[in-house]
Amino acid sequence: MNKVPSQQHTTAWIIQVWASFAIALAATGVGIVNLPVTNWVKGYMGMGVLFTVGSSFSLAKTLRDRHEAEKLTSKVEEARVERILTEHNTLR
């Protein structure tokens, strides 16, 4: 049976992803703080950013979990088909 290689991310990639996330969040925060509006509007926009970030993490996790489940299901199906083909060997 073929083994599916697991993906390993490099340290540089992980640092780049977290740095870009931190910079984007900080830049958005600075932009909200410097807006010429009342604190109520700034608070509303800040909450919107936080909810958007939280839901983005939830969506990414859900999609990853679904993909992992599909990979596991396909491995189980592949093993099942292999077993059926082995048992149905007509050359015996």
Short mmCIF file of N, CA, C and O in Angstrom, two decimals:
data_model
loop_
_atom_site.label_atom_id
_atom_site.label_comp_id
_atom_site.label_asym_id
_atom_site.label_seq_id
_atom_site.Cartn_x
_atom_site.Cartn_y
_atom_site.Cartn_z
N MET A 1 0.85 -1.17 0.00
CA MET A 1 0.00 0.00 0.00
C MET A 1 0.89 1.23 0.00
O MET A 1 1.86 1.31 0.73
N ASN A 2 0.56 2.22 -0.83
CA ASN A 2 1.34 3.46 -0.89
C ASN A 2 1.05 4.33 0.31
O ASN A 2 -0.09 4.56 0.66
N LYS A 3 2.11 4.82 0.93
CA LYS A 3 1.95 5.71 2.07
C LYS A 3 1.95 7.15 1.58
O LYS A 3 2.80 7.55 0.80
N VAL A 4 0.97 7.91 2.04
CA VAL A 4 0.87 9.32 1.65
C VAL A 4 1.83 10.11 2.53
O VAL A 4 1.75 10.05 3.75
N PRO A 5 2.78 10.83 1.92
CA PRO A 5 3.73 11.59 2.74
C PRO A 5 3.05 12.75 3.44
O PRO A 5 2.18 13.41 2.88
N SER A 6 3.44 12.97 4.70
CA SER A 6 2.87 14.09 5.43
C SER A 6 3.62 15.36 5.06
O SER A 6 4.80 15.34 4.75
N GLN A 7 2.91 16.46 5.07
CA GLN A 7 3.51 17.74 4.72
C GLN A 7 4.16 18.35 5.96
O GLN A 7 3.51 18.48 6.99
N GLN A 8 5.40 18.71 5.83
CA GLN A 8 6.11 19.37 6.91
C GLN A 8 6.45 20.78 6.46
O GLN A 8 7.03 20.97 5.40
N HIS A 9 6.06 21.75 7.26
CA HIS A 9 6.35 23.14 6.93
C HIS A 9 7.71 23.52 7.48
O HIS A 9 8.09 23.10 8.57
N THR A 10 8.44 24.34 6.72
CA THR A 10 9.74 24.80 7.18
C THR A 10 9.56 25.88 8.24
O THR A 10 8.52 26.53 8.33
N THR A 11 10.60 26.07 9.02
CA THR A 11 10.58 27.11 10.05
C THR A 11 10.41 28.48 9.42
O THR A 11 9.68 29.33 9.94
N ALA A 12 11.05 28.70 8.28
CA ALA A 12 10.93 29.99 7.60
C ALA A 12 9.49 30.27 7.19
O ALA A 12 9.00 31.39 7.31
N TRP A 13 8.80 29.25 6.70
CA TRP A 13 7.41 29.43 6.29
C TRP A 13 6.54 29.77 7.50
O TRP A 13 5.70 30.67 7.44
N ILE A 14 6.73 29.06 8.59
CA ILE A 14 5.93 29.31 9.80
C ILE A 14 6.17 30.72 10.32
O ILE A 14 5.22 31.44 10.67
N ILE A 15 7.43 31.16 10.33
CA ILE A 15 7.75 32.52 10.78
C ILE A 15 7.10 33.54 9.85
O ILE A 15 6.52 34.54 10.31
N GLN A 16 7.16 33.31 8.55
CA GLN A 16 6.58 34.25 7.59
C GLN A 16 5.07 34.34 7.76
O GLN A 16 4.49 35.43 7.72
N VAL A 17 4.40 33.22 7.98
CA VAL A 17 2.95 33.22 8.14
C VAL A 17 2.55 33.97 9.40
O VAL A 17 1.66 34.83 9.37
N TRP A 18 3.22 33.70 10.53
CA TRP A 18 2.87 34.38 11.78
C TRP A 18 3.24 35.86 11.71
O TRP A 18 2.50 36.70 12.24
N ALA A 19 4.35 36.19 11.07
CA ALA A 19 4.74 37.60 10.95
C ALA A 19 3.74 38.37 10.11
O ALA A 19 3.33 39.48 10.47
N SER A 20 3.32 37.80 9.00
CA SER A 20 2.35 38.50 8.15
C SER A 20 1.01 38.64 8.87
O SER A 20 0.35 39.68 8.75
N PHE A 21 0.62 37.65 9.64
CA PHE A 21 -0.62 37.74 10.42
C PHE A 21 -0.52 38.86 11.45
O PHE A 21 -1.42 39.69 11.58
N ALA A 22 0.60 38.90 12.19
CA ALA A 22 0.79 39.92 13.22
C ALA A 22 0.84 41.32 12.62
O ALA A 22 0.24 42.27 13.15
N ILE A 23 1.55 41.47 11.50
CA ILE A 23 1.65 42.78 10.85
C ILE A 23 0.28 43.24 10.35
O ILE A 23 -0.10 44.41 10.52
N ALA A 24 -0.47 42.34 9.74
CA ALA A 24 -1.80 42.71 9.23
C ALA A 24 -2.73 43.11 10.37
O ALA A 24 -3.46 44.11 10.28
N LEU A 25 -2.70 42.36 11.47
CA LEU A 25 -3.55 42.68 12.61
C LEU A 25 -3.14 44.00 13.25
O LEU A 25 -4.00 44.83 13.59
N ALA A 26 -1.83 44.21 13.38
CA ALA A 26 -1.33 45.46 13.97
C ALA A 26 -1.67 46.66 13.08
O ALA A 26 -2.10 47.71 13.58
N ALA A 27 -1.49 46.51 11.78
CA ALA A 27 -1.79 47.62 10.87
C ALA A 27 -3.28 47.96 10.89
O ALA A 27 -3.66 49.13 10.88
N THR A 28 -4.13 46.94 10.96
CA THR A 28 -5.57 47.19 11.05
C THR A 28 -5.90 47.89 12.36
O THR A 28 -6.71 48.82 12.39
N GLY A 29 -5.27 47.43 13.45
CA GLY A 29 -5.49 48.07 14.75
C GLY A 29 -5.07 49.52 14.76
O GLY A 29 -5.80 50.39 15.27
N VAL A 30 -3.90 49.82 14.19
CA VAL A 30 -3.43 51.21 14.10
C VAL A 30 -4.39 52.04 13.26
O VAL A 30 -4.70 53.19 13.60
N GLY A 31 -4.87 51.47 12.18
CA GLY A 31 -5.82 52.18 11.32
C GLY A 31 -7.11 52.50 12.05
O GLY A 31 -7.64 53.60 11.94
N ILE A 32 -7.61 51.54 12.82
CA ILE A 32 -8.85 51.77 13.57
C ILE A 32 -8.63 52.85 14.64
O ILE A 32 -9.46 53.74 14.81
N VAL A 33 -7.52 52.77 15.35
CA VAL A 33 -7.24 53.75 16.42
C VAL A 33 -7.14 55.17 15.85
O VAL A 33 -7.59 56.13 16.48
N ASN A 34 -6.58 55.32 14.67
CA ASN A 34 -6.37 56.65 14.09
C ASN A 34 -7.55 57.17 13.27
O ASN A 34 -7.46 58.24 12.67
N LEU A 35 -8.64 56.42 13.23
CA LEU A 35 -9.81 56.91 12.50
C LEU A 35 -10.40 58.13 13.20
O LEU A 35 -10.47 58.17 14.42
N PRO A 36 -10.86 59.09 12.42
CA PRO A 36 -11.48 60.29 13.03
C PRO A 36 -12.96 60.07 13.34
O PRO A 36 -13.83 60.76 12.79
N VAL A 37 -13.25 59.08 14.17
CA VAL A 37 -14.64 58.78 14.56
C VAL A 37 -14.70 58.60 16.07
O VAL A 37 -13.67 58.60 16.75
N THR A 38 -15.89 58.41 16.61
CA THR A 38 -16.05 58.25 18.05
C THR A 38 -15.52 56.89 18.50
O THR A 38 -15.32 55.97 17.69
N ASN A 39 -15.32 56.77 19.80
CA ASN A 39 -14.81 55.51 20.36
C ASN A 39 -15.80 54.36 20.17
O ASN A 39 -15.39 53.20 20.10
N TRP A 40 -17.10 54.67 20.12
CA TRP A 40 -18.09 53.62 19.87
C TRP A 40 -17.87 52.98 18.50
O TRP A 40 -17.93 51.76 18.37
N VAL A 41 -17.61 53.79 17.51
CA VAL A 41 -17.39 53.27 16.15
C VAL A 41 -16.08 52.48 16.11
O VAL A 41 -16.02 51.40 15.52
N LYS A 42 -15.05 53.00 16.77
CA LYS A 42 -13.77 52.29 16.82
C LYS A 42 -13.93 50.94 17.51
O LYS A 42 -13.40 49.92 17.06
N GLY A 43 -14.68 50.92 18.61
CA GLY A 43 -14.93 49.66 19.32
C GLY A 43 -15.69 48.67 18.47
O GLY A 43 -15.39 47.47 18.46
N TYR A 44 -16.68 49.16 17.75
CA TYR A 44 -17.46 48.30 16.86
C TYR A 44 -16.57 47.70 15.77
O TYR A 44 -16.64 46.50 15.49
N MET A 45 -15.72 48.53 15.18
CA MET A 45 -14.83 48.04 14.13
C MET A 45 -13.81 47.05 14.71
O MET A 45 -13.48 46.05 14.08
N GLY A 46 -13.30 47.34 15.90
CA GLY A 46 -12.35 46.42 16.55
C GLY A 46 -12.99 45.07 16.83
O GLY A 46 -12.38 44.02 16.61
N MET A 47 -14.23 45.09 17.31
CA MET A 47 -14.94 43.82 17.55
C MET A 47 -15.16 43.07 16.23
O MET A 47 -15.05 41.84 16.19
N GLY A 48 -15.45 43.81 15.18
CA GLY A 48 -15.62 43.18 13.87
C GLY A 48 -14.36 42.48 13.41
O GLY A 48 -14.40 41.37 12.88
N VAL A 49 -13.21 43.14 13.63
CA VAL A 49 -11.93 42.53 13.25
C VAL A 49 -11.69 41.26 14.07
O VAL A 49 -11.28 40.22 13.53
N LEU A 50 -11.93 41.34 15.38
CA LEU A 50 -11.70 40.16 16.24
C LEU A 50 -12.61 39.00 15.86
O LEU A 50 -12.17 37.85 15.80
N PHE A 51 -13.88 39.27 15.59
CA PHE A 51 -14.79 38.21 15.17
C PHE A 51 -14.39 37.64 13.81
O PHE A 51 -14.49 36.43 13.58
N THR A 52 -13.93 38.48 12.91
CA THR A 52 -13.49 38.00 11.60
C THR A 52 -12.28 37.09 11.73
O THR A 52 -12.22 36.02 11.10
N VAL A 53 -11.31 37.48 12.57
CA VAL A 53 -10.12 36.65 12.78
C VAL A 53 -10.51 35.32 13.42
O VAL A 53 -10.07 34.25 12.99
N GLY A 54 -11.37 35.38 14.44
CA GLY A 54 -11.80 34.14 15.09
C GLY A 54 -12.53 33.20 14.16
O GLY A 54 -12.29 31.99 14.15
N SER A 55 -13.44 33.74 13.37
CA SER A 55 -14.17 32.88 12.44
C SER A 55 -13.28 32.36 11.32
O SER A 55 -13.49 31.26 10.81
N SER A 56 -12.24 33.12 10.96
CA SER A 56 -11.28 32.63 9.95
C SER A 56 -10.52 31.43 10.47
O SER A 56 -10.30 30.45 9.75
N PHE A 57 -10.10 31.49 11.74
CA PHE A 57 -9.43 30.34 12.34
C PHE A 57 -10.36 29.13 12.41
O PHE A 57 -9.96 28.00 12.10
N SER A 58 -11.61 29.36 12.79
CA SER A 58 -12.58 28.25 12.86
C SER A 58 -12.82 27.64 11.50
O SER A 58 -12.88 26.41 11.36
N LEU A 59 -12.96 28.49 10.48
CA LEU A 59 -13.16 27.99 9.12
C LEU A 59 -11.96 27.18 8.64
O LEU A 59 -12.12 26.08 8.09
N ALA A 60 -10.76 27.70 8.88
CA ALA A 60 -9.56 26.97 8.45
C ALA A 60 -9.45 25.62 9.15
O ALA A 60 -9.12 24.61 8.52
N LYS A 61 -9.75 25.58 10.44
CA LYS A 61 -9.69 24.32 11.18
C LYS A 61 -10.74 23.34 10.67
O LYS A 61 -10.46 22.15 10.51
N THR A 62 -11.94 23.83 10.41
CA THR A 62 -13.01 22.97 9.92
C THR A 62 -12.65 22.37 8.56
O THR A 62 -12.82 21.17 8.33
N LEU A 63 -12.13 23.20 7.66
CA LEU A 63 -11.73 22.70 6.34
C LEU A 63 -10.59 21.69 6.44
O LEU A 63 -10.59 20.67 5.75
N ARG A 64 -9.63 21.96 7.33
CA ARG A 64 -8.53 21.02 7.52
C ARG A 64 -9.03 19.70 8.08
O ARG A 64 -8.63 18.63 7.61
N ASP A 65 -9.91 19.75 9.07
CA ASP A 65 -10.45 18.53 9.66
C ASP A 65 -11.24 17.72 8.64
O ASP A 65 -11.13 16.49 8.60
N ARG A 66 -12.02 18.41 7.81
CA ARG A 66 -12.79 17.70 6.77
C ARG A 66 -11.86 17.04 5.76
O ARG A 66 -12.07 15.90 5.34
N HIS A 67 -10.79 17.75 5.38
CA HIS A 67 -9.82 17.18 4.44
C HIS A 67 -9.13 15.96 5.04
O HIS A 67 -8.96 14.94 4.37
N GLU A 68 -8.74 16.05 6.32
CA GLU A 68 -8.11 14.91 6.99
C GLU A 68 -9.06 13.73 7.05
O GLU A 68 -8.65 12.59 6.86
N ALA A 69 -10.35 13.98 7.33
CA ALA A 69 -11.33 12.90 7.39
C ALA A 69 -11.51 12.24 6.03
O ALA A 69 -11.64 11.02 5.94
N GLU A 70 -11.50 13.05 4.97
CA GLU A 70 -11.64 12.49 3.62
C GLU A 70 -10.43 11.64 3.26
O GLU A 70 -10.57 10.60 2.62
N LYS A 71 -9.23 12.07 3.69
CA LYS A 71 -8.04 11.26 3.42
C LYS A 71 -8.14 9.93 4.15
O LYS A 71 -7.82 8.88 3.58
N LEU A 72 -8.60 9.94 5.40
CA LEU A 72 -8.74 8.71 6.17
C LEU A 72 -9.78 7.81 5.54
O LEU A 72 -9.57 6.60 5.40
N THR A 73 -10.91 8.38 5.11
CA THR A 73 -11.96 7.60 4.49
C THR A 73 -11.46 6.96 3.20
O THR A 73 -11.74 5.78 2.95
N SER A 74 -10.69 7.69 2.41
CA SER A 74 -10.19 7.11 1.16
C SER A 74 -9.18 6.00 1.44
O SER A 74 -9.13 5.02 0.72
N LYS A 75 -8.39 6.13 2.51
CA LYS A 75 -7.45 5.06 2.87
C LYS A 75 -8.20 3.81 3.29
O LYS A 75 -7.83 2.69 2.92
N VAL A 76 -9.28 3.97 4.06
CA VAL A 76 -10.08 2.83 4.49
C VAL A 76 -10.73 2.17 3.29
O VAL A 76 -10.72 0.94 3.16
N GLU A 77 -11.28 2.97 2.39
CA GLU A 77 -11.90 2.42 1.18
C GLU A 77 -10.87 1.69 0.32
O GLU A 77 -11.15 0.63 -0.23
N GLU A 78 -9.68 2.25 0.21
CA GLU A 78 -8.62 1.61 -0.59
C GLU A 78 -8.24 0.26 0.02
O GLU A 78 -8.07 -0.73 -0.70
N ALA A 79 -8.12 0.21 1.33
CA ALA A 79 -7.78 -1.06 2.00
C ALA A 79 -8.91 -2.07 1.82
O ALA A 79 -8.66 -3.27 1.62
N ARG A 80 -10.15 -1.61 1.87
CA ARG A 80 -11.30 -2.50 1.70
C ARG A 80 -11.31 -3.09 0.29
O ARG A 80 -11.52 -4.29 0.11
N VAL A 81 -11.08 -2.26 -0.71
CA VAL A 81 -11.05 -2.74 -2.10
C VAL A 81 -9.89 -3.72 -2.29
O VAL A 81 -10.04 -4.76 -2.95
N GLU A 82 -8.75 -3.41 -1.70
CA GLU A 82 -7.59 -4.30 -1.81
C GLU A 82 -7.89 -5.67 -1.20
O GLU A 82 -7.54 -6.70 -1.75
N ARG A 83 -8.59 -5.66 -0.07
CA ARG A 83 -8.94 -6.93 0.59
C ARG A 83 -9.92 -7.71 -0.28
O ARG A 83 -9.78 -8.93 -0.45
N ILE A 84 -10.90 -7.05 -0.85
CA ILE A 84 -11.88 -7.72 -1.70
C ILE A 84 -11.19 -8.32 -2.93
O ILE A 84 -11.45 -9.45 -3.31
N LEU A 85 -10.28 -7.56 -3.53
CA LEU A 85 -9.55 -8.08 -4.71
C LEU A 85 -8.68 -9.26 -4.35
O LEU A 85 -8.56 -10.22 -5.11
N THR A 86 -8.07 -9.23 -3.19
CA THR A 86 -7.22 -10.34 -2.74
C THR A 86 -8.06 -11.60 -2.50
O THR A 86 -7.65 -12.70 -2.86
N GLU A 87 -9.22 -11.41 -1.88
CA GLU A 87 -10.09 -12.56 -1.60
C GLU A 87 -10.71 -13.12 -2.88
O GLU A 87 -11.05 -14.29 -2.95
N HIS A 88 -10.84 -12.32 -3.89
CA HIS A 88 -11.48 -12.74 -5.14
C HIS A 88 -10.45 -13.24 -6.16
O HIS A 88 -10.76 -13.33 -7.35
N ASN A 89 -9.29 -13.56 -5.72
CA ASN A 89 -8.23 -14.03 -6.62
C ASN A 89 -8.70 -15.32 -7.31
O ASN A 89 -8.86 -16.36 -6.70
N THR A 90 -8.92 -15.25 -8.63
CA THR A 90 -9.45 -16.40 -9.37
C THR A 90 -8.35 -17.38 -9.76
O THR A 90 -8.65 -18.45 -10.28
N LEU A 91 -7.12 -17.06 -9.51
CA LEU A 91 -6.03 -17.96 -9.88
C LEU A 91 -5.77 -19.02 -8.83
O LEU A 91 -4.95 -19.90 -9.05
N ARG A 92 -6.49 -19.00 -7.75
CA ARG A 92 -6.29 -20.03 -6.71
C ARG A 92 -6.92 -21.31 -7.06
O ARG A 92 -7.81 -21.54 -7.72
#
